[in-house]
């Protein structure tokens, strides 16, 4: 994708995990934790053309499987960082969903 791809992902993970003991690496990502029962209700948006898309969907499914309330929006036709197009109808729709979710959560 134009903003974030698997090469960027690998580069940043390598920098983030540099010098870490292999046994501690599992704590670097919330998706590696087995028991997520402590999680609050969660809002997730994924971009269709994002190397992180599948990871976001899998995380939502993992939360749901553990009884966590999850609202998921899989944004078709978008890439990583689509929120920067602040005047687009897609971002306006997402912002309204986000605000509504927060209002309902509070």
mmCIF file with all atom_site columns, C-alpha atoms in Angstrom:
data_model
loop_
_atom_site.group_PDB
_atom_site.id
_atom_site.type_symbol
_atom_site.label_atom_id
_atom_site.label_alt_id
_atom_site.label_comp_id
_atom_site.label_asym_id
_atom_site.label_entity_id
_atom_site.label_seq_id
_atom_site.pdbx_PDB_ins_code
_atom_site.Cartn_x
_atom_site.Cartn_y
_atom_site.Cartn_z
_atom_site.occupancy
_atom_site.B_iso_or_equiv
_atom_site.pdbx_formal_charge
_atom_site.auth_seq_id
_atom_site.auth_comp_id
_atom_site.auth_asym_id
_atom_site.auth_atom_id
_atom_site.pdbx_PDB_model_num
ATOM 1   C CA . UNK A 1 1   ? 0.000   0.000   0.000  1.00 0.00 ? 1   UNK A CA 1
ATOM 2   C CA . UNK A 1 2   ? 1.204   3.543   -0.527 1.00 0.00 ? 2   UNK A CA 1
ATOM 3   C CA . UNK A 1 3   ? 1.650   4.480   3.133  1.00 0.00 ? 3   UNK A CA 1
ATOM 4   C CA . UNK A 1 4   ? 2.428   1.267   5.026  1.00 0.00 ? 4   UNK A CA 1
ATOM 5   C CA . UNK A 1 5   ? 3.538   -2.057  3.625  1.00 0.00 ? 5   UNK A CA 1
ATOM 6   C CA . UNK A 1 6   ? 5.139   -5.258  4.861  1.00 0.00 ? 6   UNK A CA 1
ATOM 7   C CA . UNK A 1 7   ? 8.644   -3.802  4.372  1.00 0.00 ? 7   UNK A CA 1
ATOM 8   C CA . UNK A 1 8   ? 7.804   -0.902  6.723  1.00 0.00 ? 8   UNK A CA 1
ATOM 9   C CA . UNK A 1 9   ? 6.225   -3.343  9.138  1.00 0.00 ? 9   UNK A CA 1
ATOM 10  C CA . UNK A 1 10  ? 9.341   -5.522  9.270  1.00 0.00 ? 10  UNK A CA 1
ATOM 11  C CA . UNK A 1 11  ? 11.649  -2.518  9.610  1.00 0.00 ? 11  UNK A CA 1
ATOM 12  C CA . UNK A 1 12  ? 9.734   -1.072  12.567 1.00 0.00 ? 12  UNK A CA 1
ATOM 13  C CA . UNK A 1 13  ? 9.290   -4.431  14.329 1.00 0.00 ? 13  UNK A CA 1
ATOM 14  C CA . UNK A 1 14  ? 13.027  -5.072  13.972 1.00 0.00 ? 14  UNK A CA 1
ATOM 15  C CA . UNK A 1 15  ? 13.780  -1.663  15.487 1.00 0.00 ? 15  UNK A CA 1
ATOM 16  C CA . UNK A 1 16  ? 11.177  -2.087  18.242 1.00 0.00 ? 16  UNK A CA 1
ATOM 17  C CA . UNK A 1 17  ? 12.349  -5.553  19.261 1.00 0.00 ? 17  UNK A CA 1
ATOM 18  C CA . UNK A 1 18  ? 16.080  -5.000  18.824 1.00 0.00 ? 18  UNK A CA 1
ATOM 19  C CA . UNK A 1 19  ? 18.041  -6.687  21.585 1.00 0.00 ? 19  UNK A CA 1
ATOM 20  C CA . UNK A 1 20  ? 15.012  -8.179  23.350 1.00 0.00 ? 20  UNK A CA 1
ATOM 21  C CA . UNK A 1 21  ? 15.153  -11.640 24.860 1.00 0.00 ? 21  UNK A CA 1
ATOM 22  C CA . UNK A 1 22  ? 13.092  -14.025 22.741 1.00 0.00 ? 22  UNK A CA 1
ATOM 23  C CA . UNK A 1 23  ? 10.977  -15.005 25.766 1.00 0.00 ? 23  UNK A CA 1
ATOM 24  C CA . UNK A 1 24  ? 9.864   -11.402 26.258 1.00 0.00 ? 24  UNK A CA 1
ATOM 25  C CA . UNK A 1 25  ? 8.957   -10.684 22.628 1.00 0.00 ? 25  UNK A CA 1
ATOM 26  C CA . UNK A 1 26  ? 5.431   -12.017 23.170 1.00 0.00 ? 26  UNK A CA 1
ATOM 27  C CA . UNK A 1 27  ? 4.741   -8.980  25.372 1.00 0.00 ? 27  UNK A CA 1
ATOM 28  C CA . UNK A 1 28  ? 5.470   -6.581  22.509 1.00 0.00 ? 28  UNK A CA 1
ATOM 29  C CA . UNK A 1 29  ? 2.075   -7.072  20.916 1.00 0.00 ? 29  UNK A CA 1
ATOM 30  C CA . UNK A 1 30  ? -1.325  -7.294  22.570 1.00 0.00 ? 30  UNK A CA 1
ATOM 31  C CA . UNK A 1 31  ? -2.353  -9.837  19.928 1.00 0.00 ? 31  UNK A CA 1
ATOM 32  C CA . UNK A 1 32  ? 0.123   -12.319 21.447 1.00 0.00 ? 32  UNK A CA 1
ATOM 33  C CA . UNK A 1 33  ? -1.610  -12.385 24.837 1.00 0.00 ? 33  UNK A CA 1
ATOM 34  C CA . UNK A 1 34  ? -3.723  -15.508 25.297 1.00 0.00 ? 34  UNK A CA 1
ATOM 35  C CA . UNK A 1 35  ? -6.260  -14.313 27.896 1.00 0.00 ? 35  UNK A CA 1
ATOM 36  C CA . UNK A 1 36  ? -7.883  -11.026 26.891 1.00 0.00 ? 36  UNK A CA 1
ATOM 37  C CA . UNK A 1 37  ? -10.722 -11.242 29.396 1.00 0.00 ? 37  UNK A CA 1
ATOM 38  C CA . UNK A 1 38  ? -9.554  -8.002  31.000 1.00 0.00 ? 38  UNK A CA 1
ATOM 39  C CA . UNK A 1 39  ? -10.231 -6.023  27.804 1.00 0.00 ? 39  UNK A CA 1
ATOM 40  C CA . UNK A 1 40  ? -12.994 -3.405  27.777 1.00 0.00 ? 40  UNK A CA 1
ATOM 41  C CA . UNK A 1 41  ? -15.540 -3.158  24.954 1.00 0.00 ? 41  UNK A CA 1
ATOM 42  C CA . UNK A 1 42  ? -13.492 -2.396  21.847 1.00 0.00 ? 42  UNK A CA 1
ATOM 43  C CA . UNK A 1 43  ? -13.893 -0.444  18.589 1.00 0.00 ? 43  UNK A CA 1
ATOM 44  C CA . UNK A 1 44  ? -11.794 -1.600  15.617 1.00 0.00 ? 44  UNK A CA 1
ATOM 45  C CA . UNK A 1 45  ? -11.509 -0.175  12.113 1.00 0.00 ? 45  UNK A CA 1
ATOM 46  C CA . UNK A 1 46  ? -9.504  -1.900  9.433  1.00 0.00 ? 46  UNK A CA 1
ATOM 47  C CA . UNK A 1 47  ? -8.441  -0.562  6.050  1.00 0.00 ? 47  UNK A CA 1
ATOM 48  C CA . UNK A 1 48  ? -9.011  -2.951  3.147  1.00 0.00 ? 48  UNK A CA 1
ATOM 49  C CA . UNK A 1 49  ? -5.611  -2.314  1.550  1.00 0.00 ? 49  UNK A CA 1
ATOM 50  C CA . UNK A 1 50  ? -3.439  -2.377  4.654  1.00 0.00 ? 50  UNK A CA 1
ATOM 51  C CA . UNK A 1 51  ? -0.838  -4.983  5.540  1.00 0.00 ? 51  UNK A CA 1
ATOM 52  C CA . UNK A 1 52  ? -2.309  -4.833  9.070  1.00 0.00 ? 52  UNK A CA 1
ATOM 53  C CA . UNK A 1 53  ? -5.871  -5.584  7.873  1.00 0.00 ? 53  UNK A CA 1
ATOM 54  C CA . UNK A 1 54  ? -5.945  -9.314  8.591  1.00 0.00 ? 54  UNK A CA 1
ATOM 55  C CA . UNK A 1 55  ? -4.273  -8.815  11.966 1.00 0.00 ? 55  UNK A CA 1
ATOM 56  C CA . UNK A 1 56  ? -7.019  -6.359  12.959 1.00 0.00 ? 56  UNK A CA 1
ATOM 57  C CA . UNK A 1 57  ? -9.791  -8.748  11.914 1.00 0.00 ? 57  UNK A CA 1
ATOM 58  C CA . UNK A 1 58  ? -8.117  -11.669 13.713 1.00 0.00 ? 58  UNK A CA 1
ATOM 59  C CA . UNK A 1 59  ? -7.743  -9.592  16.875 1.00 0.00 ? 59  UNK A CA 1
ATOM 60  C CA . UNK A 1 60  ? -11.428 -8.641  16.775 1.00 0.00 ? 60  UNK A CA 1
ATOM 61  C CA . UNK A 1 61  ? -12.379 -12.305 16.397 1.00 0.00 ? 61  UNK A CA 1
ATOM 62  C CA . UNK A 1 62  ? -10.091 -13.277 19.293 1.00 0.00 ? 62  UNK A CA 1
ATOM 63  C CA . UNK A 1 63  ? -11.734 -10.657 21.516 1.00 0.00 ? 63  UNK A CA 1
ATOM 64  C CA . UNK A 1 64  ? -15.230 -11.803 20.512 1.00 0.00 ? 64  UNK A CA 1
ATOM 65  C CA . UNK A 1 65  ? -14.308 -15.439 21.207 1.00 0.00 ? 65  UNK A CA 1
ATOM 66  C CA . UNK A 1 66  ? -13.373 -14.396 24.739 1.00 0.00 ? 66  UNK A CA 1
ATOM 67  C CA . UNK A 1 67  ? -16.682 -12.630 25.315 1.00 0.00 ? 67  UNK A CA 1
ATOM 68  C CA . UNK A 1 68  ? -15.519 -9.074  24.727 1.00 0.00 ? 68  UNK A CA 1
ATOM 69  C CA . UNK A 1 69  ? -17.980 -6.751  22.984 1.00 0.00 ? 69  UNK A CA 1
ATOM 70  C CA . UNK A 1 70  ? -16.379 -5.587  19.732 1.00 0.00 ? 70  UNK A CA 1
ATOM 71  C CA . UNK A 1 71  ? -17.608 -3.212  17.051 1.00 0.00 ? 71  UNK A CA 1
ATOM 72  C CA . UNK A 1 72  ? -15.726 -3.764  13.786 1.00 0.00 ? 72  UNK A CA 1
ATOM 73  C CA . UNK A 1 73  ? -15.761 -1.619  10.664 1.00 0.00 ? 73  UNK A CA 1
ATOM 74  C CA . UNK A 1 74  ? -13.869 -3.060  7.698  1.00 0.00 ? 74  UNK A CA 1
ATOM 75  C CA . UNK A 1 75  ? -13.397 -0.020  5.502  1.00 0.00 ? 75  UNK A CA 1
ATOM 76  C CA . UNK A 1 76  ? -13.550 -1.061  1.846  1.00 0.00 ? 76  UNK A CA 1
ATOM 77  C CA . UNK A 1 77  ? -11.437 0.837   -0.657 1.00 0.00 ? 77  UNK A CA 1
ATOM 78  C CA . UNK A 1 78  ? -9.135  2.344   1.968  1.00 0.00 ? 78  UNK A CA 1
ATOM 79  C CA . UNK A 1 79  ? -5.429  2.059   2.720  1.00 0.00 ? 79  UNK A CA 1
ATOM 80  C CA . UNK A 1 80  ? -3.393  2.577   5.893  1.00 0.00 ? 80  UNK A CA 1
ATOM 81  C CA . UNK A 1 81  ? -3.693  6.203   6.972  1.00 0.00 ? 81  UNK A CA 1
ATOM 82  C CA . UNK A 1 82  ? -6.957  6.913   5.140  1.00 0.00 ? 82  UNK A CA 1
ATOM 83  C CA . UNK A 1 83  ? -8.017  9.180   8.010  1.00 0.00 ? 83  UNK A CA 1
ATOM 84  C CA . UNK A 1 84  ? -5.689  11.878  6.682  1.00 0.00 ? 84  UNK A CA 1
ATOM 85  C CA . UNK A 1 85  ? -8.259  12.631  3.969  1.00 0.00 ? 85  UNK A CA 1
ATOM 86  C CA . UNK A 1 86  ? -10.309 14.465  6.588  1.00 0.00 ? 86  UNK A CA 1
ATOM 87  C CA . UNK A 1 87  ? -12.857 15.897  4.155  1.00 0.00 ? 87  UNK A CA 1
ATOM 88  C CA . UNK A 1 88  ? -13.711 12.578  2.498  1.00 0.00 ? 88  UNK A CA 1
ATOM 89  C CA . UNK A 1 89  ? -17.128 11.025  2.982  1.00 0.00 ? 89  UNK A CA 1
ATOM 90  C CA . UNK A 1 90  ? -15.463 7.823   4.252  1.00 0.00 ? 90  UNK A CA 1
ATOM 91  C CA . UNK A 1 91  ? -13.636 9.657   7.042  1.00 0.00 ? 91  UNK A CA 1
ATOM 92  C CA . UNK A 1 92  ? -16.731 11.678  7.929  1.00 0.00 ? 92  UNK A CA 1
ATOM 93  C CA . UNK A 1 93  ? -18.684 8.408   8.263  1.00 0.00 ? 93  UNK A CA 1
ATOM 94  C CA . UNK A 1 94  ? -15.919 6.821   10.361 1.00 0.00 ? 94  UNK A CA 1
ATOM 95  C CA . UNK A 1 95  ? -15.690 9.846   12.613 1.00 0.00 ? 95  UNK A CA 1
ATOM 96  C CA . UNK A 1 96  ? -19.419 9.738   13.254 1.00 0.00 ? 96  UNK A CA 1
ATOM 97  C CA . UNK A 1 97  ? -19.187 6.005   14.094 1.00 0.00 ? 97  UNK A CA 1
ATOM 98  C CA . UNK A 1 98  ? -16.265 6.660   16.446 1.00 0.00 ? 98  UNK A CA 1
ATOM 99  C CA . UNK A 1 99  ? -17.998 9.530   18.233 1.00 0.00 ? 99  UNK A CA 1
ATOM 100 C CA . UNK A 1 100 ? -21.218 7.513   18.586 1.00 0.00 ? 100 UNK A CA 1
ATOM 101 C CA . UNK A 1 101 ? -19.289 4.524   19.959 1.00 0.00 ? 101 UNK A CA 1
ATOM 102 C CA . UNK A 1 102 ? -17.535 6.708   22.530 1.00 0.00 ? 102 UNK A CA 1
ATOM 103 C CA . UNK A 1 103 ? -20.814 8.330   23.542 1.00 0.00 ? 103 UNK A CA 1
ATOM 104 C CA . UNK A 1 104 ? -22.374 4.905   24.055 1.00 0.00 ? 104 UNK A CA 1
ATOM 105 C CA . UNK A 1 105 ? -19.344 3.681   25.995 1.00 0.00 ? 105 UNK A CA 1
ATOM 106 C CA . UNK A 1 106 ? -19.255 6.566   28.463 1.00 0.00 ? 106 UNK A CA 1
#
